[in-house]
């Protein structure tokens, strides 16, 4: 057989030329998921996500993948930012998804150890420990705007899965607010998210959280009651 | 950790020596026995005539038979020796070499040179499929094997390369010279190019709207066209899932598989190897993403399927591989069910097999003590994919005992066990929730021997860990027992299994129709 040249280049990623036209980074990732050339774009996109308070898991995983393929190009500063953004995406498992791609020796660095501890507290519902630890590491977290709010949103999410009525003190601890700032937070949610404040039995306020199928199981639509169309379709010939 | 073998065990026997040249002294690559000549001549003819049935017979049966008789420990004759029997057909020669290398990998230890040559052959073959005019119709089994073997050889290469300890200078020089061979970008881009060029995603979309047929014909083209690019593109999606799992990128892996609706039969179920590979990796990725219910559901389905059909595969060259993956998936099911005890999702047959294999271990896993973690470790190590490090090790310091493969596997294991640890208190909660319909926080804390604020965090953890976020960002409950709280009271949700009236009525309607038909047939005089 006519032997080809010993080394054939793999197919270059398609659509490369179109890249020059202004594509968003997400589109870049979609058409070039395995192209080392987009690494700098992805790095600046991480910074853009930080400053504009946006988030793209796919773009960040793509970048971590490129780092995995070419460890010498890895920027630990960028990795740290990706991890902070991933923490902010809780309850989604993004933080673990990122860790799966980051070599263990990198994870041993101090700043990453801290982030892993923070993630551990969030994963196990230990909010007061989380906020303690976070206050000791402001330099890592304050670099990313919106961090506190994102964690508060996660706390509210888990509390809403759990409680119909949550004691004010429990909420306060979870979102790390007290006094006037807590009142303001509550006011905002009463006005916008349907929260109701109620007097508790002698020991402080209760907050009635909005009903959902997880804290009010009777709301759960029983999907098991339904019959998939294709099952019904099987008896069409009989019915016809 | 002990159960994790760093070398991929092959379907068949593979010798242990790593550096010995694979060619047996008596092997003459230019000697073509008559049966080989007849094999290539007929295979070539059937391919030209697009006789898929005959191709499949020769591929599955004759190739194995001849290998077993004549090439048990030697490679097949070289392609140059057979080329003139098949008009020196370029594409046929590429296909022949693909089989030649596959046979070599399965029965002998490939040398570095051979690994590189095999990569080179895949490049040529895929280039022809991507950019040439391929007018063949090949059996799905063969096309699946190509993608499967391509990914396997990549994985095998990464493992080979990672062991720098006993590389000769010659080998290191070759590795440097051919640094593009089995390069991770190359591998991923080939698979991606096959997916894109085949337009398989659009084809599957069109099929949903009834505009095109693909699944209905098992991917074959009965209007004179070729199925090769389309089906290779289709299987490449499964290949991408697998490569991403090997890299620890579970999210991206599942995304690659998304165009295939795995709740339905499809071309991926037409080949047992593809069916198993798809579900094994799909389930594993979901397990790592904490979507336990999804993992349990799919493991259950495939294990039941294997249980019912395995007798038909006894003669298949994949039989050992099927059994191995079967065992591994039972281990993964045991892990999933230990973290998320939804036994009602598991079919009776599967459940009794599971109890037989892992019943005793599963009871111990519930205890979440050191011994339990050791079992999680053992089952994970036994059943996980062979993780790889995609980047080349440092060639400058080859003498450092530097085992990347270990690193890749250890990281995934460590993160998995970390997750298990985070869930260790949940089984205690479960036990109590099962026996109460409501209980005060104070009492529950007393029974569990923790203080109230600790108990609140455990209950939040339970909620968080049992409620996964799916691909659309929707919260889905994996909870076997659920509860809600009102101030300081915990109310357990009564989880009676819903009665399935729908299916019952459907069955009765069919039965009645059958009875009426029977009655109609009876003529009364």
PDB file of N, CA and C in Angstrom, chain B residues 312-391:
ATOM      1  N   UNK B 312     -26.454 -15.308  24.508  1.00  0.00           N
ATOM      2  CA  UNK B 312     -26.286 -15.190  23.052  1.00  0.00           C
ATOM      3  C   UNK B 312     -24.905 -14.682  22.679  1.00  0.00           C
ATOM      4  N   UNK B 313     -24.161 -14.211  23.670  1.00  0.00           N
ATOM      5  CA  UNK B 313     -22.862 -13.623  23.347  1.00  0.00           C
ATOM      6  C   UNK B 313     -21.700 -14.540  23.729  1.00  0.00           C
ATOM      7  N   UNK B 314     -22.041 -15.759  24.174  1.00  0.00           N
ATOM      8  CA  UNK B 314     -20.989 -16.622  24.695  1.00  0.00           C
ATOM      9  C   UNK B 314     -19.866 -16.860  23.711  1.00  0.00           C
ATOM     10  N   UNK B 315     -20.212 -16.887  22.424  1.00  0.00           N
ATOM     11  CA  UNK B 315     -19.174 -17.181  21.431  1.00  0.00           C
ATOM     12  C   UNK B 315     -18.506 -15.921  20.913  1.00  0.00           C
ATOM     13  N   UNK B 316     -19.024 -14.783  21.313  1.00  0.00           N
ATOM     14  CA  UNK B 316     -18.503 -13.528  20.797  1.00  0.00           C
ATOM     15  C   UNK B 316     -17.116 -13.258  21.378  1.00  0.00           C
ATOM     16  N   UNK B 317     -16.237 -12.653  20.542  1.00  0.00           N
ATOM     17  CA  UNK B 317     -14.907 -12.301  21.078  1.00  0.00           C
ATOM     18  C   UNK B 317     -15.008 -11.287  22.218  1.00  0.00           C
ATOM     19  N   UNK B 318     -16.157 -10.626  22.325  1.00  0.00           N
ATOM     20  CA  UNK B 318     -16.299  -9.630  23.387  1.00  0.00           C
ATOM     21  C   UNK B 318     -16.824 -10.227  24.696  1.00  0.00           C
ATOM     22  N   UNK B 319     -17.058 -11.548  24.701  1.00  0.00           N
ATOM     23  CA  UNK B 319     -17.778 -12.116  25.842  1.00  0.00           C
ATOM     24  C   UNK B 319     -17.106 -11.816  27.188  1.00  0.00           C
ATOM     25  N   UNK B 320     -15.788 -11.989  27.224  1.00  0.00           N
ATOM     26  CA  UNK B 320     -15.083 -11.749  28.490  1.00  0.00           C
ATOM     27  C   UNK B 320     -15.212 -10.302  28.927  1.00  0.00           C
ATOM     28  N   UNK B 321     -15.101  -9.420  27.945  1.00  0.00           N
ATOM     29  CA  UNK B 321     -15.239  -7.993  28.212  1.00  0.00           C
ATOM     30  C   UNK B 321     -16.638  -7.686  28.751  1.00  0.00           C
ATOM     31  N   UNK B 322     -17.650  -8.337  28.166  1.00  0.00           N
ATOM     32  CA  UNK B 322     -19.029  -8.131  28.620  1.00  0.00           C
ATOM     33  C   UNK B 322     -19.152  -8.529  30.087  1.00  0.00           C
ATOM     34  N   UNK B 323     -18.602  -9.695  30.415  1.00  0.00           N
ATOM     35  CA  UNK B 323     -18.701 -10.170  31.797  1.00  0.00           C
ATOM     36  C   UNK B 323     -17.973  -9.236  32.756  1.00  0.00           C
ATOM     37  N   UNK B 324     -16.829  -8.746  32.324  1.00  0.00           N
ATOM     38  CA  UNK B 324     -16.049  -7.865  33.183  1.00  0.00           C
ATOM     39  C   UNK B 324     -16.809  -6.570  33.469  1.00  0.00           C
ATOM     40  N   UNK B 325     -17.338  -5.965  32.401  1.00  0.00           N
ATOM     41  CA  UNK B 325     -18.086  -4.715  32.576  1.00  0.00           C
ATOM     42  C   UNK B 325     -19.340  -4.976  33.404  1.00  0.00           C
ATOM     43  N   UNK B 326     -19.935  -6.140  33.218  1.00  0.00           N
ATOM     44  CA  UNK B 326     -21.105  -6.528  34.003  1.00  0.00           C
ATOM     45  C   UNK B 326     -20.769  -6.494  35.495  1.00  0.00           C
ATOM     46  N   UNK B 327     -19.651  -7.116  35.837  1.00  0.00           N
ATOM     47  CA  UNK B 327     -19.232  -7.134  37.248  1.00  0.00           C
ATOM     48  C   UNK B 327     -18.939  -5.725  37.739  1.00  0.00           C
ATOM     49  N   UNK B 328     -18.248  -4.952  36.914  1.00  0.00           N
ATOM     50  CA  UNK B 328     -17.910  -3.587  37.327  1.00  0.00           C
ATOM     51  C   UNK B 328     -19.167  -2.757  37.559  1.00  0.00           C
ATOM     52  N   UNK B 329     -20.161  -2.955  36.707  1.00  0.00           N
ATOM     53  CA  UNK B 329     -21.373  -2.153  36.872  1.00  0.00           C
ATOM     54  C   UNK B 329     -22.165  -2.577  38.107  1.00  0.00           C
ATOM     55  N   UNK B 330     -22.077  -3.852  38.481  1.00  0.00           N
ATOM     56  CA  UNK B 330     -22.680  -4.248  39.760  1.00  0.00           C
ATOM     57  C   UNK B 330     -21.999  -3.519  40.912  1.00  0.00           C
ATOM     58  N   UNK B 331     -20.681  -3.387  40.814  1.00  0.00           N
ATOM     59  CA  UNK B 331     -19.961  -2.665  41.873  1.00  0.00           C
ATOM     60  C   UNK B 331     -20.395  -1.200  41.916  1.00  0.00           C
ATOM     61  N   UNK B 332     -20.541  -0.599  40.732  1.00  0.00           N
ATOM     62  CA  UNK B 332     -20.968   0.802  40.694  1.00  0.00           C
ATOM     63  C   UNK B 332     -22.401   0.946  41.201  1.00  0.00           C
ATOM     64  N   UNK B 333     -23.230  -0.052  40.880  1.00  0.00           N
ATOM     65  CA  UNK B 333     -24.610  -0.020  41.389  1.00  0.00           C
ATOM     66  C   UNK B 333     -24.611  -0.138  42.911  1.00  0.00           C
ATOM     67  N   UNK B 334     -23.730  -0.982  43.435  1.00  0.00           N
ATOM     68  CA  UNK B 334     -23.640  -1.122  44.888  1.00  0.00           C
ATOM     69  C   UNK B 334     -23.247   0.207  45.524  1.00  0.00           C
ATOM     70  N   UNK B 335     -22.311   0.908  44.913  1.00  0.00           N
ATOM     71  CA  UNK B 335     -21.911   2.222  45.428  1.00  0.00           C
ATOM     72  C   UNK B 335     -23.081   3.198  45.355  1.00  0.00           C
ATOM     73  N   UNK B 336     -23.725   3.265  44.199  1.00  0.00           N
ATOM     74  CA  UNK B 336     -24.832   4.212  44.014  1.00  0.00           C
ATOM     75  C   UNK B 336     -25.927   3.959  45.032  1.00  0.00           C
ATOM     76  N   UNK B 337     -26.260   2.685  45.230  1.00  0.00           N
ATOM     77  CA  UNK B 337     -27.349   2.371  46.148  1.00  0.00           C
ATOM     78  C   UNK B 337     -26.951   2.610  47.601  1.00  0.00           C
ATOM     79  N   UNK B 338     -25.670   2.492  47.902  1.00  0.00           N
ATOM     80  CA  UNK B 338     -25.243   2.769  49.262  1.00  0.00           C
ATOM     81  C   UNK B 338     -25.352   4.260  49.555  1.00  0.00           C
ATOM     82  N   UNK B 339     -25.083   5.087  48.552  1.00  0.00           N
ATOM     83  CA  UNK B 339     -25.183   6.526  48.750  1.00  0.00           C
ATOM     84  C   UNK B 339     -26.625   7.000  48.613  1.00  0.00           C
ATOM     85  N   UNK B 340     -27.423   6.248  47.921  1.00  0.00           N
ATOM     86  CA  UNK B 340     -28.797   6.665  47.628  1.00  0.00           C
ATOM     87  C   UNK B 340     -29.675   5.419  47.597  1.00  0.00           C
ATOM     88  N   UNK B 341     -30.146   4.992  48.772  1.00  0.00           N
ATOM     89  CA  UNK B 341     -30.791   3.671  48.860  1.00  0.00           C
ATOM     90  C   UNK B 341     -32.175   3.595  48.212  1.00  0.00           C
ATOM     91  N   UNK B 342     -32.211   3.741  46.912  1.00  0.00           N
ATOM     92  CA  UNK B 342     -33.497   3.680  46.201  1.00  0.00           C
ATOM     93  C   UNK B 342     -33.662   2.292  45.594  1.00  0.00           C
ATOM     94  N   UNK B 343     -33.801   1.321  46.443  1.00  0.00           N
ATOM     95  CA  UNK B 343     -33.833  -0.055  45.953  1.00  0.00           C
ATOM     96  C   UNK B 343     -35.051  -0.308  45.067  1.00  0.00           C
ATOM     97  N   UNK B 344     -36.094   0.489  45.261  1.00  0.00           N
ATOM     98  CA  UNK B 344     -37.288   0.254  44.459  1.00  0.00           C
ATOM     99  C   UNK B 344     -37.048   0.503  42.971  1.00  0.00           C
ATOM    100  N   UNK B 345     -35.964   1.185  42.649  1.00  0.00           N
ATOM    101  CA  UNK B 345     -35.651   1.425  41.236  1.00  0.00           C
ATOM    102  C   UNK B 345     -35.008   0.205  40.586  1.00  0.00           C
ATOM    103  N   UNK B 346     -34.670  -0.778  41.403  1.00  0.00           N
ATOM    104  CA  UNK B 346     -33.914  -1.907  40.871  1.00  0.00           C
ATOM    105  C   UNK B 346     -34.823  -3.119  40.698  1.00  0.00           C
ATOM    106  N   UNK B 347     -34.749  -3.659  39.541  1.00  0.00           N
ATOM    107  CA  UNK B 347     -35.512  -4.849  39.155  1.00  0.00           C
ATOM    108  C   UNK B 347     -35.125  -6.049  40.037  1.00  0.00           C
ATOM    109  N   UNK B 348     -36.083  -6.931  40.266  1.00  0.00           N
ATOM    110  CA  UNK B 348     -35.869  -8.031  41.197  1.00  0.00           C
ATOM    111  C   UNK B 348     -34.646  -8.908  40.855  1.00  0.00           C
ATOM    112  N   UNK B 349     -34.559  -9.278  39.574  1.00  0.00           N
ATOM    113  CA  UNK B 349     -33.433 -10.136  39.169  1.00  0.00           C
ATOM    114  C   UNK B 349     -32.099  -9.461  39.445  1.00  0.00           C
ATOM    115  N   UNK B 350     -32.022  -8.181  39.070  1.00  0.00           N
ATOM    116  CA  UNK B 350     -30.783  -7.440  39.276  1.00  0.00           C
ATOM    117  C   UNK B 350     -30.492  -7.350  40.773  1.00  0.00           C
ATOM    118  N   UNK B 351     -31.544  -7.084  41.521  1.00  0.00           N
ATOM    119  CA  UNK B 351     -31.377  -6.933  42.960  1.00  0.00           C
ATOM    120  C   UNK B 351     -30.843  -8.220  43.594  1.00  0.00           C
ATOM    121  N   UNK B 352     -31.358  -9.352  43.169  1.00  0.00           N
ATOM    122  CA  UNK B 352     -30.896 -10.575  43.826  1.00  0.00           C
ATOM    123  C   UNK B 352     -29.457 -10.894  43.419  1.00  0.00           C
ATOM    124  N   UNK B 353     -29.106 -10.578  42.168  1.00  0.00           N
ATOM    125  CA  UNK B 353     -27.702 -10.709  41.763  1.00  0.00           C
ATOM    126  C   UNK B 353     -26.803  -9.807  42.599  1.00  0.00           C
ATOM    127  N   UNK B 354     -27.305  -8.585  42.794  1.00  0.00           N
ATOM    128  CA  UNK B 354     -26.532  -7.596  43.540  1.00  0.00           C
ATOM    129  C   UNK B 354     -26.304  -8.057  44.970  1.00  0.00           C
ATOM    130  N   UNK B 355     -27.380  -8.572  45.578  1.00  0.00           N
ATOM    131  CA  UNK B 355     -27.268  -9.033  46.972  1.00  0.00           C
ATOM    132  C   UNK B 355     -26.269 -10.179  47.066  1.00  0.00           C
ATOM    133  N   UNK B 356     -26.321 -11.042  46.065  1.00  0.00           N
ATOM    134  CA  UNK B 356     -25.412 -12.178  46.067  1.00  0.00           C
ATOM    135  C   UNK B 356     -23.958 -11.711  46.009  1.00  0.00           C
ATOM    136  N   UNK B 357     -23.720 -10.720  45.142  1.00  0.00           N
ATOM    137  CA  UNK B 357     -22.347 -10.265  44.944  1.00  0.00           C
ATOM    138  C   UNK B 357     -21.897  -9.315  46.047  1.00  0.00           C
ATOM    139  N   UNK B 358     -22.762  -8.384  46.405  1.00  0.00           N
ATOM    140  CA  UNK B 358     -22.303  -7.300  47.272  1.00  0.00           C
ATOM    141  C   UNK B 358     -23.160  -7.078  48.512  1.00  0.00           C
ATOM    142  N   UNK B 359     -24.131  -7.975  48.732  1.00  0.00           N
ATOM    143  CA  UNK B 359     -25.054  -7.766  49.843  1.00  0.00           C
ATOM    144  C   UNK B 359     -24.350  -7.494  51.159  1.00  0.00           C
ATOM    145  N   UNK B 360     -23.378  -8.319  51.440  1.00  0.00           N
ATOM    146  CA  UNK B 360     -22.711  -8.211  52.731  1.00  0.00           C
ATOM    147  C   UNK B 360     -21.883  -6.932  52.785  1.00  0.00           C
ATOM    148  N   UNK B 361     -21.218  -6.615  51.685  1.00  0.00           N
ATOM    149  CA  UNK B 361     -20.419  -5.382  51.639  1.00  0.00           C
ATOM    150  C   UNK B 361     -21.308  -4.150  51.765  1.00  0.00           C
ATOM    151  N   UNK B 362     -22.486  -4.220  51.153  1.00  0.00           N
ATOM    152  CA  UNK B 362     -23.357  -3.049  51.187  1.00  0.00           C
ATOM    153  C   UNK B 362     -23.829  -2.758  52.606  1.00  0.00           C
ATOM    154  N   UNK B 363     -24.042  -3.789  53.379  1.00  0.00           N
ATOM    155  CA  UNK B 363     -24.436  -3.564  54.771  1.00  0.00           C
ATOM    156  C   UNK B 363     -23.312  -2.872  55.521  1.00  0.00           C
ATOM    157  N   UNK B 364     -22.087  -3.311  55.241  1.00  0.00           N
ATOM    158  CA  UNK B 364     -20.956  -2.681  55.921  1.00  0.00           C
ATOM    159  C   UNK B 364     -20.736  -1.248  55.442  1.00  0.00           C
ATOM    160  N   UNK B 365     -21.056  -0.993  54.157  1.00  0.00           N
ATOM    161  CA  UNK B 365     -20.874   0.367  53.628  1.00  0.00           C
ATOM    162  C   UNK B 365     -21.790   1.366  54.323  1.00  0.00           C
ATOM    163  N   UNK B 366     -22.909   0.880  54.801  1.00  0.00           N
ATOM    164  CA  UNK B 366     -23.849   1.773  55.486  1.00  0.00           C
ATOM    165  C   UNK B 366     -23.279   2.322  56.780  1.00  0.00           C
ATOM    166  N   UNK B 367     -22.265   1.670  57.303  1.00  0.00           N
ATOM    167  CA  UNK B 367     -21.783   2.075  58.628  1.00  0.00           C
ATOM    168  C   UNK B 367     -20.868   3.292  58.589  1.00  0.00           C
ATOM    169  N   UNK B 368     -20.339   3.571  57.444  1.00  0.00           N
ATOM    170  CA  UNK B 368     -19.489   4.753  57.284  1.00  0.00           C
ATOM    171  C   UNK B 368     -18.345   4.826  58.293  1.00  0.00           C
ATOM    172  N   UNK B 369     -17.816   3.685  58.677  1.00  0.00           N
ATOM    173  CA  UNK B 369     -16.612   3.724  59.500  1.00  0.00           C
ATOM    174  C   UNK B 369     -15.402   3.473  58.580  1.00  0.00           C
ATOM    175  N   UNK B 370     -14.246   3.301  59.175  1.00  0.00           N
ATOM    176  CA  UNK B 370     -13.051   3.136  58.341  1.00  0.00           C
ATOM    177  C   UNK B 370     -13.156   1.936  57.428  1.00  0.00           C
ATOM    178  N   UNK B 371     -13.755   0.894  57.970  1.00  0.00           N
ATOM    179  CA  UNK B 371     -13.899  -0.313  57.167  1.00  0.00           C
ATOM    180  C   UNK B 371     -14.809  -0.036  55.966  1.00  0.00           C
ATOM    181  N   UNK B 372     -15.870   0.759  56.216  1.00  0.00           N
ATOM    182  CA  UNK B 372     -16.785   1.102  55.132  1.00  0.00           C
ATOM    183  C   UNK B 372     -16.057   1.891  54.047  1.00  0.00           C
ATOM    184  N   UNK B 373     -15.233   2.856  54.460  1.00  0.00           N
ATOM    185  CA  UNK B 373     -14.497   3.632  53.457  1.00  0.00           C
ATOM    186  C   UNK B 373     -13.576   2.736  52.653  1.00  0.00           C
ATOM    187  N   UNK B 374     -12.998   1.755  53.331  1.00  0.00           N
ATOM    188  CA  UNK B 374     -12.122   0.826  52.614  1.00  0.00           C
ATOM    189  C   UNK B 374     -12.912   0.085  51.536  1.00  0.00           C
ATOM    190  N   UNK B 375     -14.180  -0.207  51.807  1.00  0.00           N
ATOM    191  CA  UNK B 375     -14.971  -0.908  50.790  1.00  0.00           C
ATOM    192  C   UNK B 375     -15.339   0.030  49.640  1.00  0.00           C
ATOM    193  N   UNK B 376     -15.722   1.260  49.979  1.00  0.00           N
ATOM    194  CA  UNK B 376     -15.969   2.239  48.905  1.00  0.00           C
ATOM    195  C   UNK B 376     -14.730   2.345  48.014  1.00  0.00           C
ATOM    196  N   UNK B 377     -13.582   2.439  48.657  1.00  0.00           N
ATOM    197  CA  UNK B 377     -12.309   2.533  47.951  1.00  0.00           C
ATOM    198  C   UNK B 377     -12.110   1.312  47.044  1.00  0.00           C
ATOM    199  N   UNK B 378     -12.332   0.154  47.621  1.00  0.00           N
ATOM    200  CA  UNK B 378     -12.118  -1.093  46.884  1.00  0.00           C
ATOM    201  C   UNK B 378     -13.038  -1.186  45.666  1.00  0.00           C
ATOM    202  N   UNK B 379     -14.339  -0.895  45.867  1.00  0.00           N
ATOM    203  CA  UNK B 379     -15.275  -1.030  44.761  1.00  0.00           C
ATOM    204  C   UNK B 379     -15.013   0.022  43.689  1.00  0.00           C
ATOM    205  N   UNK B 380     -14.724   1.233  44.124  1.00  0.00           N
ATOM    206  CA  UNK B 380     -14.435   2.295  43.161  1.00  0.00           C
ATOM    207  C   UNK B 380     -13.209   1.916  42.330  1.00  0.00           C
ATOM    208  N   UNK B 381     -12.162   1.489  43.005  1.00  0.00           N
ATOM    209  CA  UNK B 381     -10.919   1.154  42.307  1.00  0.00           C
ATOM    210  C   UNK B 381     -11.114   0.013  41.323  1.00  0.00           C
ATOM    211  N   UNK B 382     -11.954  -0.920  41.719  1.00  0.00           N
ATOM    212  CA  UNK B 382     -12.211  -2.068  40.848  1.00  0.00           C
ATOM    213  C   UNK B 382     -13.026  -1.661  39.620  1.00  0.00           C
ATOM    214  N   UNK B 383     -13.956  -0.732  39.809  1.00  0.00           N
ATOM    215  CA  UNK B 383     -14.943  -0.485  38.756  1.00  0.00           C
ATOM    216  C   UNK B 383     -14.734   0.792  37.961  1.00  0.00           C
ATOM    217  N   UNK B 384     -13.802   1.645  38.368  1.00  0.00           N
ATOM    218  CA  UNK B 384     -13.680   2.934  37.678  1.00  0.00           C
ATOM    219  C   UNK B 384     -12.984   2.759  36.332  1.00  0.00           C
ATOM    220  N   UNK B 385     -13.142   3.750  35.430  1.00  0.00           N
ATOM    221  CA  UNK B 385     -12.398   3.705  34.171  1.00  0.00           C
ATOM    222  C   UNK B 385     -10.899   3.846  34.438  1.00  0.00           C
ATOM    223  N   UNK B 386     -10.092   3.495  33.449  1.00  0.00           N
ATOM    224  CA  UNK B 386      -8.629   3.593  33.614  1.00  0.00           C
ATOM    225  C   UNK B 386      -8.206   5.022  33.315  1.00  0.00           C
ATOM    226  N   UNK B 387      -8.232   5.848  34.342  1.00  0.00           N
ATOM    227  CA  UNK B 387      -7.955   7.267  34.137  1.00  0.00           C
ATOM    228  C   UNK B 387      -6.560   7.481  33.565  1.00  0.00           C
ATOM    229  N   UNK B 388      -6.420   8.549  32.791  1.00  0.00           N
ATOM    230  CA  UNK B 388      -5.131   8.823  32.151  1.00  0.00           C
ATOM    231  C   UNK B 388      -4.694  10.255  32.399  1.00  0.00           C
ATOM    232  N   UNK B 389      -3.407  10.456  32.300  1.00  0.00           N
ATOM    233  CA  UNK B 389      -2.867  11.809  32.269  1.00  0.00           C
ATOM    234  C   UNK B 389      -2.541  12.106  30.823  1.00  0.00           C
ATOM    235  N   UNK B 390      -3.170  13.127  30.249  1.00  0.00           N
ATOM    236  CA  UNK B 390      -3.038  13.325  28.800  1.00  0.00           C
ATOM    237  C   UNK B 390      -1.735  13.977  28.372  1.00  0.00           C
ATOM    238  N   UNK B 391      -1.026  14.619  29.289  1.00  0.00           N
ATOM    239  CA  UNK B 391       0.188  15.306  28.867  1.00  0.00           C
ATOM    240  C   UNK B 391       1.376  14.369  29.008  1.00  0.00           C
TER     241      UNK B 391
END
